[in-house]
Amino acid sequence: MTDPSTSHRPLDGKNIIITGAGSGIGAATARMAAAKGASVAVVDLDSRHAEMVTAEINGSGGTAVALTTDVSQEAEVQRMVDAAVQSFGRIHGIVNNAGVIVTRSLVDTSLEEWDRCMNVNARGVFLGCKYAVKHFLEHKIKGAIVNTGSISALTGQMGQSAYAASKGAIVQLTRQVAVEYAATGIRCNSVGPGSVRSAVLDSFLSSQEDPQAAEIALAKTHPVNRIGSAEEVAGANCFLLSDEASFITGSNLQVDGGYTAA
Ligand code: ADP
């Protein structure tokens, strides 16, 4: 496995669902979680990508299954949890990471674009939390949930009304789930990536007039003066999934190169 800390396997024996795991942060989290000992359900709307990541993990000594799911559809999320349970017996964690971005000014954002952002990002995380918690409660599992937030959940950005609103909803839902189920031992946290190399970022940059200049300008908005990597976010996800984070619930961990601190 590529993870440098393979000898340290804090996710040994844990079965974890990761949505949006066909690319970017989700794929990096699936690879890293597997390297740290977890069996992973690699979930994506894009079956081909989910299968590629799954094959890569299984080919390097890990354990993964691919699942095709639209996280915005309740029946599909229910089926996703059932299928993961069928493969692994029990689920100990979920990373609700599947997401879409719309980059448009408020007045140019259509209702369809607003709904798409809210349905995949906010509703998708709600459904992932709901069916994971149901499973945890049913089997008395002290499960861990990690939801993908964003710098856009906490700060205003140009042209991101729909995306920022959906990410803000995720961070607040995270606190809600954490408080509602804290007494059962279930933990729920969010991780807020800054600009990270991914398909979402690439689509944002290519929508700009000069993509290269936009990337340099974007890097400069982070005090570390660079864009992050998916692996740097995956590390935070894996930590929060592990028992090393046993006293952490309801928190939002920004992995943003100092963006929100500045
Ligand atoms: P990031 O690196 O921030 O995760 P990506 O665009 O690389 O950004 O990854 C987002 C993933 O979410 C993609 O693999 C995409 O196919 C997936 N995705 C988008 N919409 C849905 C959906 N409705 N259900 C499941 N997965 C989805």
mmCIF file of C-alpha atoms and ligand atoms in Angstrom:
data_model
loop_
_atom_site.group_PDB
_atom_site.id
_atom_site.type_symbol
_atom_site.label_atom_id
_atom_site.label_comp_id
_atom_site.label_asym_id
_atom_site.label_seq_id
_atom_site.Cartn_x
_atom_site.Cartn_y
_atom_site.Cartn_z
ATOM 1 C CA MET A 1 0.000 0.000 0.000
ATOM 2 C CA THR A 2 1.143 3.577 -0.599
ATOM 3 C CA ASP A 3 0.356 4.872 2.880
ATOM 4 C CA PRO A 4 3.638 5.534 4.731
ATOM 5 C CA SER A 5 2.108 4.621 8.094
ATOM 6 C CA THR A 6 0.914 1.175 7.049
ATOM 7 C CA SER A 7 2.491 -0.363 10.146
ATOM 8 C CA HIS A 8 0.079 1.773 12.164
ATOM 9 C CA ARG A 9 -3.373 0.312 11.447
ATOM 10 C CA PRO A 10 -5.888 2.274 13.540
ATOM 11 C CA LEU A 11 -8.774 1.122 11.333
ATOM 12 C CA ASP A 12 -8.095 -2.618 11.674
ATOM 13 C CA GLY A 13 -11.353 -4.567 11.886
ATOM 14 C CA LYS A 14 -13.493 -1.601 10.859
ATOM 15 C CA ASN A 15 -15.885 -1.706 7.914
ATOM 16 C CA ILE A 16 -16.370 1.703 6.364
ATOM 17 C CA ILE A 17 -18.618 3.168 3.672
ATOM 18 C CA ILE A 18 -17.113 6.048 1.684
ATOM 19 C CA THR A 19 -19.324 7.954 -0.763
ATOM 20 C CA GLY A 20 -17.980 9.881 -3.706
ATOM 21 C CA ALA A 21 -15.066 7.441 -3.497
ATOM 22 C CA GLY A 22 -14.630 7.158 -7.259
ATOM 23 C CA SER A 23 -12.329 10.183 -7.321
ATOM 24 C CA GLY A 24 -10.593 12.933 -5.383
ATOM 25 C CA ILE A 25 -10.918 13.090 -1.610
ATOM 26 C CA GLY A 26 -13.245 10.074 -1.461
ATOM 27 C CA ALA A 27 -10.882 7.848 -3.456
ATOM 28 C CA ALA A 28 -7.886 8.985 -1.385
ATOM 29 C CA THR A 29 -9.861 8.269 1.798
ATOM 30 C CA ALA A 30 -10.839 4.792 0.563
ATOM 31 C CA ARG A 31 -7.206 3.945 -0.302
ATOM 32 C CA MET A 32 -5.875 5.309 2.990
ATOM 33 C CA ALA A 33 -8.591 3.688 5.132
ATOM 34 C CA ALA A 34 -7.849 0.327 3.472
ATOM 35 C CA ALA A 35 -4.114 0.828 4.086
ATOM 36 C CA LYS A 36 -4.913 1.505 7.734
ATOM 37 C CA GLY A 37 -6.752 -1.806 8.029
ATOM 38 C CA ALA A 38 -10.388 -1.037 7.126
ATOM 39 C CA SER A 39 -12.596 -2.955 4.718
ATOM 40 C CA VAL A 40 -14.186 -0.310 2.535
ATOM 41 C CA ALA A 41 -17.353 0.077 0.465
ATOM 42 C CA VAL A 42 -16.316 2.335 -2.407
ATOM 43 C CA VAL A 43 -19.528 4.168 -3.314
ATOM 44 C CA ASP A 44 -20.050 6.440 -6.297
ATOM 45 C CA LEU A 45 -22.654 7.414 -8.861
ATOM 46 C CA ASP A 46 -19.964 6.629 -11.426
ATOM 47 C CA SER A 47 -19.693 2.797 -11.382
ATOM 48 C CA ARG A 48 -16.574 2.702 -13.531
ATOM 49 C CA HIS A 49 -14.632 4.946 -11.172
ATOM 50 C CA ALA A 50 -15.883 3.066 -8.097
ATOM 51 C CA GLU A 51 -14.772 -0.221 -9.672
ATOM 52 C CA MET A 52 -11.349 1.165 -10.604
ATOM 53 C CA VAL A 53 -10.645 2.340 -7.047
ATOM 54 C CA THR A 54 -11.959 -0.966 -5.678
ATOM 55 C CA ALA A 55 -9.722 -3.007 -8.001
ATOM 56 C CA GLU A 56 -6.722 -0.905 -6.999
ATOM 57 C CA ILE A 57 -7.359 -1.502 -3.277
ATOM 58 C CA ASN A 58 -8.002 -5.226 -3.690
ATOM 59 C CA GLY A 59 -4.934 -5.495 -5.936
ATOM 60 C CA SER A 60 -2.687 -4.060 -3.254
ATOM 61 C CA GLY A 61 -3.774 -6.343 -0.439
ATOM 62 C CA GLY A 62 -6.748 -4.372 0.892
ATOM 63 C CA THR A 63 -10.438 -5.281 1.015
ATOM 64 C CA ALA A 64 -12.994 -3.266 -0.946
ATOM 65 C CA VAL A 65 -16.346 -3.626 -2.691
ATOM 66 C CA ALA A 66 -17.745 -1.207 -5.256
ATOM 67 C CA LEU A 67 -21.309 0.098 -4.961
ATOM 68 C CA THR A 68 -23.155 2.307 -7.426
ATOM 69 C CA THR A 69 -25.401 4.726 -5.553
ATOM 70 C CA ASP A 70 -27.020 8.096 -6.090
ATOM 71 C CA VAL A 71 -26.748 9.518 -2.569
ATOM 72 C CA SER A 72 -29.599 11.956 -3.199
ATOM 73 C CA GLN A 73 -32.111 9.077 -3.491
ATOM 74 C CA GLU A 74 -33.405 7.622 -0.240
ATOM 75 C CA ALA A 75 -34.090 4.101 -1.551
ATOM 76 C CA GLU A 76 -30.588 3.969 -3.043
ATOM 77 C CA VAL A 77 -28.906 5.034 0.201
ATOM 78 C CA GLN A 78 -30.910 2.419 2.080
ATOM 79 C CA ARG A 79 -29.770 -0.185 -0.480
ATOM 80 C CA MET A 80 -26.171 1.071 -0.162
ATOM 81 C CA VAL A 81 -26.117 0.417 3.588
ATOM 82 C CA ASP A 82 -27.849 -2.969 3.126
ATOM 83 C CA ALA A 83 -25.331 -3.998 0.447
ATOM 84 C CA ALA A 84 -22.361 -2.949 2.607
ATOM 85 C CA VAL A 85 -23.829 -4.909 5.532
ATOM 86 C CA GLN A 86 -24.286 -7.904 3.268
ATOM 87 C CA SER A 87 -20.608 -7.728 2.246
ATOM 88 C CA PHE A 88 -19.073 -7.032 5.648
ATOM 89 C CA GLY A 89 -21.625 -8.030 8.309
ATOM 90 C CA ARG A 90 -21.414 -4.782 10.292
ATOM 91 C CA ILE A 91 -20.589 -1.161 9.427
ATOM 92 C CA HIS A 92 -18.458 0.888 11.827
ATOM 93 C CA GLY A 93 -18.151 4.149 9.935
ATOM 94 C CA ILE A 94 -19.265 6.228 6.983
ATOM 95 C CA VAL A 95 -17.668 9.142 5.151
ATOM 96 C CA ASN A 96 -20.415 11.168 3.483
ATOM 97 C CA ASN A 97 -18.257 12.800 0.856
ATOM 98 C CA ALA A 98 -20.147 12.648 -2.483
ATOM 99 C CA GLY A 99 -20.614 16.155 -3.761
ATOM 100 C CA VAL A 100 -21.246 18.453 -6.693
ATOM 101 C CA ILE A 101 -20.355 22.098 -7.174
ATOM 102 C CA VAL A 102 -22.162 24.908 -8.971
ATOM 103 C CA THR A 103 -20.143 28.056 -9.613
ATOM 104 C CA ARG A 104 -22.514 30.879 -10.500
ATOM 105 C CA SER A 105 -23.516 34.240 -9.178
ATOM 106 C CA LEU A 106 -26.694 34.342 -7.119
ATOM 107 C CA VAL A 107 -28.829 35.850 -9.891
ATOM 108 C CA ASP A 108 -27.541 33.368 -12.489
ATOM 109 C CA THR A 109 -28.150 30.303 -10.302
ATOM 110 C CA SER A 110 -31.140 28.398 -11.597
ATOM 111 C CA LEU A 111 -33.555 26.576 -9.356
ATOM 112 C CA GLU A 112 -32.362 23.336 -10.937
ATOM 113 C CA GLU A 113 -28.738 24.118 -9.954
ATOM 114 C CA TRP A 114 -29.757 25.084 -6.424
ATOM 115 C CA ASP A 115 -31.724 21.825 -6.082
ATOM 116 C CA ARG A 116 -28.865 19.734 -7.494
ATOM 117 C CA CYS A 117 -26.421 21.154 -4.922
ATOM 118 C CA MET A 118 -28.834 20.790 -2.043
ATOM 119 C CA ASN A 119 -29.947 17.301 -3.132
ATOM 120 C CA VAL A 120 -26.525 15.737 -3.577
ATOM 121 C CA ASN A 121 -24.581 17.626 -0.912
ATOM 122 C CA ALA A 122 -27.041 18.355 1.906
ATOM 123 C CA ARG A 123 -29.743 15.732 1.321
ATOM 124 C CA GLY A 124 -27.106 13.107 0.455
ATOM 125 C CA VAL A 125 -25.332 13.674 3.769
ATOM 126 C CA PHE A 126 -28.649 13.652 5.647
ATOM 127 C CA LEU A 127 -29.556 10.281 4.109
ATOM 128 C CA GLY A 128 -26.085 8.830 4.710
ATOM 129 C CA CYS A 129 -26.242 9.876 8.367
ATOM 130 C CA LYS A 130 -29.800 8.617 8.776
ATOM 131 C CA TYR A 131 -29.232 5.094 7.475
ATOM 132 C CA ALA A 132 -25.797 4.711 9.074
ATOM 133 C CA VAL A 133 -27.198 5.782 12.470
ATOM 134 C CA LYS A 134 -30.141 3.376 12.072
ATOM 135 C CA HIS A 135 -27.654 0.539 11.533
ATOM 136 C CA PHE A 136 -25.450 1.650 14.446
ATOM 137 C CA LEU A 137 -28.433 1.861 16.811
ATOM 138 C CA GLU A 138 -29.867 -1.475 15.689
ATOM 139 C CA HIS A 139 -26.577 -3.256 16.443
ATOM 140 C CA LYS A 140 -25.362 -1.042 19.332
ATOM 141 C CA ILE A 141 -22.302 0.022 17.338
ATOM 142 C CA LYS A 142 -20.333 3.095 18.440
ATOM 143 C CA GLY A 143 -20.036 4.165 14.838
ATOM 144 C CA ALA A 144 -18.176 7.143 13.423
ATOM 145 C CA ILE A 145 -19.528 9.507 10.785
ATOM 146 C CA VAL A 146 -17.394 12.001 8.881
ATOM 147 C CA ASN A 147 -19.091 14.512 6.581
ATOM 148 C CA THR A 148 -17.264 16.593 3.993
ATOM 149 C CA GLY A 149 -17.714 20.302 4.618
ATOM 150 C CA SER A 150 -15.753 23.077 2.923
ATOM 151 C CA ILE A 151 -14.193 26.492 3.440
ATOM 152 C CA SER A 152 -17.401 27.606 1.686
ATOM 153 C CA ALA A 153 -19.405 26.388 4.699
ATOM 154 C CA LEU A 154 -17.743 29.040 6.868
ATOM 155 C CA THR A 155 -16.762 31.915 4.583
ATOM 156 C CA GLY A 156 -18.396 33.818 1.748
ATOM 157 C CA GLN A 157 -17.026 33.088 -1.729
ATOM 158 C CA MET A 158 -17.675 34.584 -5.145
ATOM 159 C CA GLY A 159 -20.292 32.691 -7.113
ATOM 160 C CA GLN A 160 -21.054 29.841 -4.736
ATOM 161 C CA SER A 161 -24.490 30.535 -3.239
ATOM 162 C CA ALA A 162 -25.916 27.077 -3.822
ATOM 163 C CA TYR A 163 -22.716 25.188 -2.988
ATOM 164 C CA ALA A 164 -21.960 27.252 0.132
ATOM 165 C CA ALA A 165 -25.528 26.905 1.422
ATOM 166 C CA SER A 166 -25.396 23.133 0.965
ATOM 167 C CA LYS A 167 -22.011 22.893 2.735
ATOM 168 C CA GLY A 168 -23.200 25.132 5.569
ATOM 169 C CA ALA A 169 -26.125 22.755 6.017
ATOM 170 C CA ILE A 170 -23.704 19.824 6.266
ATOM 171 C CA VAL A 171 -21.635 21.423 9.037
ATOM 172 C CA GLN A 172 -24.717 22.265 11.078
ATOM 173 C CA LEU A 173 -26.326 18.852 10.479
ATOM 174 C CA THR A 174 -23.076 17.310 11.747
ATOM 175 C CA ARG A 175 -23.409 19.112 15.100
ATOM 176 C CA GLN A 176 -27.039 18.068 15.301
ATOM 177 C CA VAL A 177 -26.326 14.365 14.716
ATOM 178 C CA ALA A 178 -23.394 14.516 17.156
ATOM 179 C CA VAL A 179 -25.541 15.937 19.956
ATOM 180 C CA GLU A 180 -28.583 13.733 19.288
ATOM 181 C CA TYR A 181 -26.575 10.493 19.431
ATOM 182 C CA ALA A 182 -23.597 11.344 21.665
ATOM 183 C CA ALA A 183 -24.992 9.300 24.540
ATOM 184 C CA THR A 184 -25.002 6.148 22.379
ATOM 185 C CA GLY A 185 -21.290 6.457 21.576
ATOM 186 C CA ILE A 186 -21.950 7.362 17.940
ATOM 187 C CA ARG A 187 -19.659 10.201 16.826
ATOM 188 C CA CYS A 188 -20.249 12.635 13.976
ATOM 189 C CA ASN A 189 -17.727 15.194 12.713
ATOM 190 C CA SER A 190 -17.094 17.204 9.580
ATOM 191 C CA VAL A 191 -13.879 17.933 7.729
ATOM 192 C CA GLY A 192 -13.627 21.221 5.848
ATOM 193 C CA PRO A 193 -11.232 21.068 2.920
ATOM 194 C CA GLY A 194 -9.717 24.184 1.447
ATOM 195 C CA SER A 195 -8.876 24.130 -2.243
ATOM 196 C CA VAL A 196 -7.748 20.615 -3.008
ATOM 197 C CA ARG A 197 -6.730 19.148 -6.352
ATOM 198 C CA SER A 198 -9.885 17.276 -7.503
ATOM 199 C CA ALA A 199 -12.458 16.983 -10.269
ATOM 200 C CA VAL A 200 -14.604 19.566 -8.432
ATOM 201 C CA LEU A 201 -11.710 22.031 -8.333
ATOM 202 C CA ASP A 202 -10.793 21.351 -11.954
ATOM 203 C CA SER A 203 -14.343 22.081 -13.061
ATOM 204 C CA PHE A 204 -14.268 25.337 -11.068
ATOM 205 C CA LEU A 205 -10.909 26.380 -12.567
ATOM 206 C CA SER A 206 -11.919 25.520 -16.126
ATOM 207 C CA SER A 207 -15.005 27.704 -15.716
ATOM 208 C CA GLN A 208 -12.661 30.691 -15.170
ATOM 209 C CA GLU A 209 -11.356 32.929 -17.966
ATOM 210 C CA ASP A 210 -7.679 32.062 -17.347
ATOM 211 C CA PRO A 211 -7.543 28.729 -15.485
ATOM 212 C CA GLN A 212 -3.782 28.896 -14.780
ATOM 213 C CA ALA A 213 -3.946 32.403 -13.339
ATOM 214 C CA ALA A 214 -7.027 31.358 -11.363
ATOM 215 C CA GLU A 215 -5.087 28.477 -9.822
ATOM 216 C CA ILE A 216 -2.194 30.732 -8.745
ATOM 217 C CA ALA A 217 -4.641 33.255 -7.310
ATOM 218 C CA LEU A 218 -6.463 30.470 -5.481
ATOM 219 C CA ALA A 219 -3.231 29.127 -3.964
ATOM 220 C CA LYS A 220 -2.443 32.644 -2.689
ATOM 221 C CA THR A 221 -5.715 32.818 -0.754
ATOM 222 C CA HIS A 222 -4.382 30.019 1.490
ATOM 223 C CA PRO A 223 -1.712 31.186 3.978
ATOM 224 C CA VAL A 224 0.414 28.146 3.043
ATOM 225 C CA ASN A 225 0.368 29.517 -0.543
ATOM 226 C CA ARG A 226 -0.582 26.263 -2.191
ATOM 227 C CA ILE A 227 -3.513 24.043 -3.006
ATOM 228 C CA GLY A 228 -3.853 20.913 -0.860
ATOM 229 C CA SER A 229 -3.898 17.269 -1.868
ATOM 230 C CA ALA A 230 -6.730 14.783 -1.485
ATOM 231 C CA GLU A 231 -4.427 12.697 0.725
ATOM 232 C CA GLU A 232 -4.073 15.564 3.209
ATOM 233 C CA VAL A 233 -7.858 15.555 3.663
ATOM 234 C CA ALA A 234 -8.009 11.749 3.711
ATOM 235 C CA GLY A 235 -5.656 11.767 6.714
ATOM 236 C CA ALA A 236 -8.130 13.858 8.711
ATOM 237 C CA ASN A 237 -11.031 11.612 7.630
ATOM 238 C CA CYS A 238 -9.192 8.461 8.723
ATOM 239 C CA PHE A 239 -8.225 10.012 12.068
ATOM 240 C CA LEU A 240 -11.844 10.972 12.829
ATOM 241 C CA LEU A 241 -13.041 7.479 11.815
ATOM 242 C CA SER A 242 -10.572 5.863 14.214
ATOM 243 C CA ASP A 243 -10.811 5.270 17.954
ATOM 244 C CA GLU A 244 -7.933 7.761 18.343
ATOM 245 C CA ALA A 245 -10.684 10.394 17.970
ATOM 246 C CA SER A 246 -12.908 8.773 20.618
ATOM 247 C CA PHE A 247 -13.567 12.061 22.488
ATOM 248 C CA ILE A 248 -14.161 14.103 19.341
ATOM 249 C CA THR A 249 -17.743 14.584 18.220
ATOM 250 C CA GLY A 250 -19.631 17.521 16.739
ATOM 251 C CA SER A 251 -16.429 19.188 15.639
ATOM 252 C CA ASN A 252 -15.547 20.658 12.283
ATOM 253 C CA LEU A 253 -11.886 20.085 11.428
ATOM 254 C CA GLN A 254 -10.687 22.517 8.781
ATOM 255 C CA VAL A 255 -8.024 21.063 6.479
ATOM 256 C CA ASP A 256 -7.498 24.254 4.552
ATOM 257 C CA GLY A 257 -3.889 25.463 4.783
ATOM 258 C CA GLY A 258 -4.956 28.214 7.183
ATOM 259 C CA TYR A 259 -7.653 29.621 4.872
ATOM 260 C CA THR A 260 -10.341 30.117 7.504
ATOM 261 C CA ALA A 261 -7.800 31.257 10.124
ATOM 262 C CA ALA A 262 -6.704 34.192 7.976
HETATM 263 P P1 ADP B 1 -13.759 15.700 -4.079
HETATM 264 O O1 ADP B 1 -12.334 15.466 -4.284
HETATM 265 O O2 ADP B 1 -14.064 16.978 -3.368
HETATM 266 O O3 ADP B 1 -14.406 14.486 -3.436
HETATM 267 P P2 ADP B 1 -14.639 14.965 -6.764
HETATM 268 O O4 ADP B 1 -15.439 15.661 -7.787
HETATM 269 O O5 ADP B 1 -13.311 14.400 -7.185
HETATM 270 O O6 ADP B 1 -14.439 15.951 -5.529
HETATM 271 O O7 ADP B 1 -15.480 13.798 -6.151
HETATM 272 C C1 ADP B 1 -16.845 13.867 -5.960
HETATM 273 C C2 ADP B 1 -17.385 12.469 -6.237
HETATM 274 O O8 ADP B 1 -18.774 12.445 -5.905
HETATM 275 C C3 ADP B 1 -17.274 12.087 -7.721
HETATM 276 O O9 ADP B 1 -16.627 10.832 -7.830
HETATM 277 C C4 ADP B 1 -18.716 12.010 -8.178
HETATM 278 O O10 ADP B 1 -18.959 11.005 -9.154
HETATM 279 C C5 ADP B 1 -19.423 11.680 -6.876
HETATM 280 N N1 ADP B 1 -20.852 12.050 -6.916
HETATM 281 C C6 ADP B 1 -21.403 13.169 -7.429
HETATM 282 N N2 ADP B 1 -22.739 13.130 -7.305
HETATM 283 C C7 ADP B 1 -23.044 11.957 -6.694
HETATM 284 C C8 ADP B 1 -24.247 11.338 -6.275
HETATM 285 N N3 ADP B 1 -25.432 11.916 -6.473
HETATM 286 N N4 ADP B 1 -24.177 10.138 -5.660
HETATM 287 C C9 ADP B 1 -22.974 9.541 -5.448
HETATM 288 N N5 ADP B 1 -21.809 10.068 -5.828
HETATM 289 C C10 ADP B 1 -21.831 11.258 -6.447
#
